[in-house]
Tab-separated table of C-alpha atoms and ligand atoms in Angstrom:
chain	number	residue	atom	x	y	z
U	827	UNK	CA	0.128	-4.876	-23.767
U	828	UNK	CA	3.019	-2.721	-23.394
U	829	UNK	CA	4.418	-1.577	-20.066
U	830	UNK	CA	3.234	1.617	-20.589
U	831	UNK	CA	-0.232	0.275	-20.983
U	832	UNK	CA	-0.286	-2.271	-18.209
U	833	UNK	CA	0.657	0.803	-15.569
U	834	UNK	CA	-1.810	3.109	-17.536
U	835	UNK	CA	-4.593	0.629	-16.589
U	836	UNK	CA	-3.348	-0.368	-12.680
U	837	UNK	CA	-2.666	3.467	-11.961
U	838	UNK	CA	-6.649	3.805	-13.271
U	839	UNK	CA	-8.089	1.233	-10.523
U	840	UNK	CA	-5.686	2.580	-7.344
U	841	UNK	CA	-7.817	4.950	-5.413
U	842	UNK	CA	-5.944	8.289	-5.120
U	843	UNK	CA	-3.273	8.150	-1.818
U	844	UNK	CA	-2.262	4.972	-2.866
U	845	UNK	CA	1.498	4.878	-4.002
U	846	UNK	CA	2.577	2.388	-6.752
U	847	UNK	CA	6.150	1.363	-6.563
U	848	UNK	CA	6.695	-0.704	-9.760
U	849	UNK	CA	8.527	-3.809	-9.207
U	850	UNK	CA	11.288	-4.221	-11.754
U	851	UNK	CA	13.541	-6.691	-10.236
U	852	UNK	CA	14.751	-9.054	-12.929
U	853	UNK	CA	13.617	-6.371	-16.124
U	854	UNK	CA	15.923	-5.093	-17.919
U	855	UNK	CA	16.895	-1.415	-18.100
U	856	UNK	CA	14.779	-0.771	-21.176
U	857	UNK	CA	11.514	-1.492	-19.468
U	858	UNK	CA	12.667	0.686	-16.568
U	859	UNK	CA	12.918	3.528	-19.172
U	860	UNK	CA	9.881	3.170	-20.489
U	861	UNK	CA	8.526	3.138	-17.525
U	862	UNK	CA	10.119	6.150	-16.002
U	863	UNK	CA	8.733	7.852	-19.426
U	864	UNK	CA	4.935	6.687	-18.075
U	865	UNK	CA	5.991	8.855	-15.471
U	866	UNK	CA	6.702	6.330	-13.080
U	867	UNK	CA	9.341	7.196	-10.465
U	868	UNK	CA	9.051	4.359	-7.717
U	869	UNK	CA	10.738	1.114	-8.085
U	870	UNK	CA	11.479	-1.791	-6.366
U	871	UNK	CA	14.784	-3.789	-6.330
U	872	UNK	CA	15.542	-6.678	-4.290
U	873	UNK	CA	19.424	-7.398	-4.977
U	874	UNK	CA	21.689	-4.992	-4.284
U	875	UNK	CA	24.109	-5.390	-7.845
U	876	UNK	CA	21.356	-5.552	-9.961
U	877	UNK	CA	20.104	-2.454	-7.734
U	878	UNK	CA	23.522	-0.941	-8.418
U	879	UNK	CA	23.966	-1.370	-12.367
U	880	UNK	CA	20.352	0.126	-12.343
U	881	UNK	CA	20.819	3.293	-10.573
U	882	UNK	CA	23.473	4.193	-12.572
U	883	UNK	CA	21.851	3.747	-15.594
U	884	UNK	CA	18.724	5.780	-15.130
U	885	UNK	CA	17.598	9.127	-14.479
U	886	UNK	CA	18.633	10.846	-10.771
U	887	UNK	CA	15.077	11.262	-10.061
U	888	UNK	CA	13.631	7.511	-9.149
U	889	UNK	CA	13.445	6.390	-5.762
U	890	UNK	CA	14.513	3.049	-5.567
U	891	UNK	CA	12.933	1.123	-2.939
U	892	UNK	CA	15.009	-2.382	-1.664
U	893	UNK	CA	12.293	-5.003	-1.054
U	894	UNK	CA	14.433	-8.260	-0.981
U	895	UNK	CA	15.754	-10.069	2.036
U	896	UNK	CA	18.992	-7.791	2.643
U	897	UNK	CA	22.441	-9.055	4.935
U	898	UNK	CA	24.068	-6.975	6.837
U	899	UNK	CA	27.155	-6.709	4.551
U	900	UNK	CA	25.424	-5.495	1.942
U	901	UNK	CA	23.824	-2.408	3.459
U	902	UNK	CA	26.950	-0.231	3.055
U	903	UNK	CA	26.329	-1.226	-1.212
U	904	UNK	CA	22.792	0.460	-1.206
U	905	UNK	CA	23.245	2.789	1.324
U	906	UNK	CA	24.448	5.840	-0.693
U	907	UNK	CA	21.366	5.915	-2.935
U	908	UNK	CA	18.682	3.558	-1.635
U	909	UNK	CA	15.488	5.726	-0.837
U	910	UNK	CA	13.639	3.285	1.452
U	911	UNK	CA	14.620	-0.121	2.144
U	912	UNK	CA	11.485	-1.621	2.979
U	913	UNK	CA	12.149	-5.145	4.149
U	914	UNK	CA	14.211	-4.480	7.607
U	915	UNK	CA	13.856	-7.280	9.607
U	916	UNK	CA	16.372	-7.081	12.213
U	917	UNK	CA	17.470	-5.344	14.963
U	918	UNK	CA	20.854	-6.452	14.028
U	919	UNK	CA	19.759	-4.839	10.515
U	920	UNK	CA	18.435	-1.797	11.692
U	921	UNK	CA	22.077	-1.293	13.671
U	922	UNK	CA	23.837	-1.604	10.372
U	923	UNK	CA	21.920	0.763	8.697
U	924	UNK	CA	22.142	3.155	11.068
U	925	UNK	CA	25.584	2.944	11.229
U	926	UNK	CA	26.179	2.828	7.450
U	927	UNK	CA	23.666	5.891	6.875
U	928	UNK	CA	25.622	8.155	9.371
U	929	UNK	CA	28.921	7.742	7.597
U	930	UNK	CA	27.273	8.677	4.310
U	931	UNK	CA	25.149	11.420	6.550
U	932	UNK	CA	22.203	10.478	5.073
U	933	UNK	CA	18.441	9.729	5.813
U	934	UNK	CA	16.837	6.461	4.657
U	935	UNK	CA	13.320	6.138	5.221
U	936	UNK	CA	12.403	2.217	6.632
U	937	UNK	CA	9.376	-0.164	6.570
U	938	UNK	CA	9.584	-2.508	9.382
U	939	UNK	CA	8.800	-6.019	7.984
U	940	UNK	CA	6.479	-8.118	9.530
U	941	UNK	CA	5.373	-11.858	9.514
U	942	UNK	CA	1.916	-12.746	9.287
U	943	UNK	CA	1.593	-15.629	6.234
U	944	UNK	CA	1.592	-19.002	7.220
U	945	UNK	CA	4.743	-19.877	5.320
U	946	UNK	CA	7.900	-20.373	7.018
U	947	UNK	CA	9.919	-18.945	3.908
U	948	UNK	CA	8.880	-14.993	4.495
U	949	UNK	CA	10.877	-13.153	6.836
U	950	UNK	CA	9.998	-10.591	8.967
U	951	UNK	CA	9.042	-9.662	12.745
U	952	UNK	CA	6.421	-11.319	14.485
U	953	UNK	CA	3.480	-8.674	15.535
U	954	UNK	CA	4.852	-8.953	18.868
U	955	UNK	CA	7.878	-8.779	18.437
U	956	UNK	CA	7.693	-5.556	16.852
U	957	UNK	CA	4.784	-3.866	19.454
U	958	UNK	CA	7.807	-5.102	22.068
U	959	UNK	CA	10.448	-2.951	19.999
U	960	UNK	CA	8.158	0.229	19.402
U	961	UNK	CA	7.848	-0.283	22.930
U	962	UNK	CA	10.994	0.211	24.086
U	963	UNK	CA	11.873	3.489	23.146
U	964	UNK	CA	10.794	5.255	20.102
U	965	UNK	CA	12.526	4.085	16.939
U	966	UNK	CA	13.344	7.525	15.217
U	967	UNK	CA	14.774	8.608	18.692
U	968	UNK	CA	17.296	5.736	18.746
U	969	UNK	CA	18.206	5.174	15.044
U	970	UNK	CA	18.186	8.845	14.498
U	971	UNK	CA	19.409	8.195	10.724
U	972	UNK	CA	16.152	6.242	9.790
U	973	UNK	CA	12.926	7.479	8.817
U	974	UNK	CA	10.761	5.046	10.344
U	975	UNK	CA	7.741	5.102	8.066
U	976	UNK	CA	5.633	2.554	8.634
U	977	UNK	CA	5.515	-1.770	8.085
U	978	UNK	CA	5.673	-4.111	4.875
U	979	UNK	CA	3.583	-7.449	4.742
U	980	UNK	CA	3.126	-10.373	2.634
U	981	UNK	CA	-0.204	-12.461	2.357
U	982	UNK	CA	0.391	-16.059	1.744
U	983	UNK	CA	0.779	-17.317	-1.675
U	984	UNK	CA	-2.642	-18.524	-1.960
U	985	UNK	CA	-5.796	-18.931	-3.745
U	986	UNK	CA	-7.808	-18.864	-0.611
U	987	UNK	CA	-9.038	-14.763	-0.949
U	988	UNK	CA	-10.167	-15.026	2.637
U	989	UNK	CA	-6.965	-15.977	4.496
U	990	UNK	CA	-5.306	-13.033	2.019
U	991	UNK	CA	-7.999	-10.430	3.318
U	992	UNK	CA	-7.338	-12.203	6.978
U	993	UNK	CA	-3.761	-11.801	7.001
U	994	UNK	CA	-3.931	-8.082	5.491
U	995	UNK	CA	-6.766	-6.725	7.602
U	996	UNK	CA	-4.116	-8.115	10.403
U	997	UNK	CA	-1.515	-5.842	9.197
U	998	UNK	CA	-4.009	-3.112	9.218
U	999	UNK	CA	-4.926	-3.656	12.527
U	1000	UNK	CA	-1.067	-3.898	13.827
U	1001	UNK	CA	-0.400	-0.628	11.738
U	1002	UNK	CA	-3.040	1.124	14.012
U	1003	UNK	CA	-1.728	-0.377	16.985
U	1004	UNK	CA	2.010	0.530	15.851
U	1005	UNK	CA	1.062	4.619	15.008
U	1006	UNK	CA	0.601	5.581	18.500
U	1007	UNK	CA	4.141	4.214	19.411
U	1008	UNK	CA	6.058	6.134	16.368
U	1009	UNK	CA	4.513	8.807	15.132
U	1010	UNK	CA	6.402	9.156	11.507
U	1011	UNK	CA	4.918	6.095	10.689
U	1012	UNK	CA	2.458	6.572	7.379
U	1013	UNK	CA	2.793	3.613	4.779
U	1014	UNK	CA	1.457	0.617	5.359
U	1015	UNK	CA	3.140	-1.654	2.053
U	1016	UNK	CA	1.361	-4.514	1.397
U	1017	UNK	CA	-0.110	-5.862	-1.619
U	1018	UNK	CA	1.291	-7.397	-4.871
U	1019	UNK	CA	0.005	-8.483	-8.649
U	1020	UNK	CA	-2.226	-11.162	-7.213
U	1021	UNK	CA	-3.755	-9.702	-4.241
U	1022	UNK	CA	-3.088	-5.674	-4.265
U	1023	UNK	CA	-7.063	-4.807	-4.792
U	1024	UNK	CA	-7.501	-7.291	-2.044
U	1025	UNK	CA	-4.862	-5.162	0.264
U	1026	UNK	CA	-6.171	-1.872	-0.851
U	1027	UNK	CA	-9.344	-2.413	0.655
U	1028	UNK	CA	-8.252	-3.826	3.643
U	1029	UNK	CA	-6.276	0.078	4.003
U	1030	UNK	CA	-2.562	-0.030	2.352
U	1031	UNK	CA	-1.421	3.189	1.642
U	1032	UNK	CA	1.409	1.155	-0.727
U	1033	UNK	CA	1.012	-1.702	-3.256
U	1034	UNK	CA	4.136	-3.220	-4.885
U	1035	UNK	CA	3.613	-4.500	-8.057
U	1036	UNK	CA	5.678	-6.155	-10.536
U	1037	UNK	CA	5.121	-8.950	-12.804
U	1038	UNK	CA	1.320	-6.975	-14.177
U	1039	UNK	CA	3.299	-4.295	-14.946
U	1040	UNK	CA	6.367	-5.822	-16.933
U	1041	UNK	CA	5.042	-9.504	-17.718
U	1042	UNK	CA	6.723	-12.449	-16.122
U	1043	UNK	CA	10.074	-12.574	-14.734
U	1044	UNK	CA	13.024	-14.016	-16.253
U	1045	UNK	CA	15.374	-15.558	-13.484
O	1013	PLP	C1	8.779	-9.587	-6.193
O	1013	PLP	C2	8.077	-8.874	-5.104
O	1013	PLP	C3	6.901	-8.140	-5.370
O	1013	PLP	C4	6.226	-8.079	-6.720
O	1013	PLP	O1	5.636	-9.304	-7.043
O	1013	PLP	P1	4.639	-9.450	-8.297
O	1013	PLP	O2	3.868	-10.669	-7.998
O	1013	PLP	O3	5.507	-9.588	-9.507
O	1013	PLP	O4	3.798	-8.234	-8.366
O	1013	PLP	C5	6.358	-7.419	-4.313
O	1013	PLP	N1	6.901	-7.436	-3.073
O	1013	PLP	C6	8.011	-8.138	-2.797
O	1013	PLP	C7	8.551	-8.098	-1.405
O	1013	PLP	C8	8.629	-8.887	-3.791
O	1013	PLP	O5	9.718	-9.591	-3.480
């Protein structure tokens, strides 16, 4: 199927307030395009050159979300165009942005990563560590350049659906706990090729999906 066809038929099973962002790290350009003529206008990046190349390439009008692990030294790269980097996992992270979106005076809307799969690979704050920094003060007081919208998960990469569901409806449940203590917050990202119907009905508002829409990656 073409790329056109494979979003045709995931945008037909997301219930409506569900946001797609369309995964294109590794694709080249051309799929982008032909994308962006499905109407899609939401995509994911997770280097910051290959991020780069692409937003000069293609129309002004995408929002390009960052959703790879991202160092410090490479916020001040992404910061003049980035829409919403959705992977911060630092405070020392969060400072750098901060400081790198105030010299560019602009706004970047966040996800606040958290850990829940049992893998030691996926970054990310625990659930208490990040109840303990809501806690604090509110976020969108002290960074006053971030949009603090809401967290990004990952399930383990696993077979077993009901440690998936487990770890999502976790996320959920943190999300609810979280809203009280930042009121901006309204996207809860989680959910990928494999397991995004299983994350939609455990209450995402935001499914990231990549290799269903534009076939297997080529690293
Ligand atoms: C690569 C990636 C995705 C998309 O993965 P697919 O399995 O291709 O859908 C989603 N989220 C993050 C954080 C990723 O790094």
């Amino acid at each position: 199927m073409s790329v056109t066809e494979q979003l045709n038929q995931i945008r037909s099973t997301l219930p409506s307030g569900i946001t797609l962002v369309a995964v294109s790290k590794f694709h080249p350009v051309e799929m982008l395009s032909e994308a962006y003529a499905a109407g899609q206008r939401i995509f994911g990046e997770s280097r910051e050159q290959e991020l780069k190349v692409k937003h000069e390439a293609l129309p002004k009008d995408i929002e390009w979300h960052f959703i790879g692990h991202l160092q410090s030294n490479k916020v001040r790269a992404i910061v003049p165009y980035v829409h919403c980097i959705q992977s911060v996992d630092s405070v020392h992270l969060l400072e750098e942005i901060e400081r790198q979106a105030a010299r560019y005076d602009r706004h970047i809307d966040l996800l606040l990563e958290v850990h829940v799969a049992q893998e030691e690979s996926k970054s990310g704050f625990t659930p208490a560590e990040l109840l303990a920094l809501l806690s604090e003060q509110r976020p969108d007081e002290r960074w006053t350049h971030c949009r603090f919208r809401g967290l990004m998960g990952m399930a383990t990469n696993t077979d077993d659906e009901a440690q998936v569901r487990r770890e999502f409806r976790s996320l959920r449940t943190l999300f609810d706990q979280a809203r009280p203590l930042c009121p901006t917050f309204d996207t809860l990202s989680m959910g990928m090729s494999d397991d995004y119907p299983i994350a939609i009905e455990e209450g995402c508002t935001m499914v990231r999906v990549g290799s269903s829409i534009f076939g297997p990656r080529q690293y």
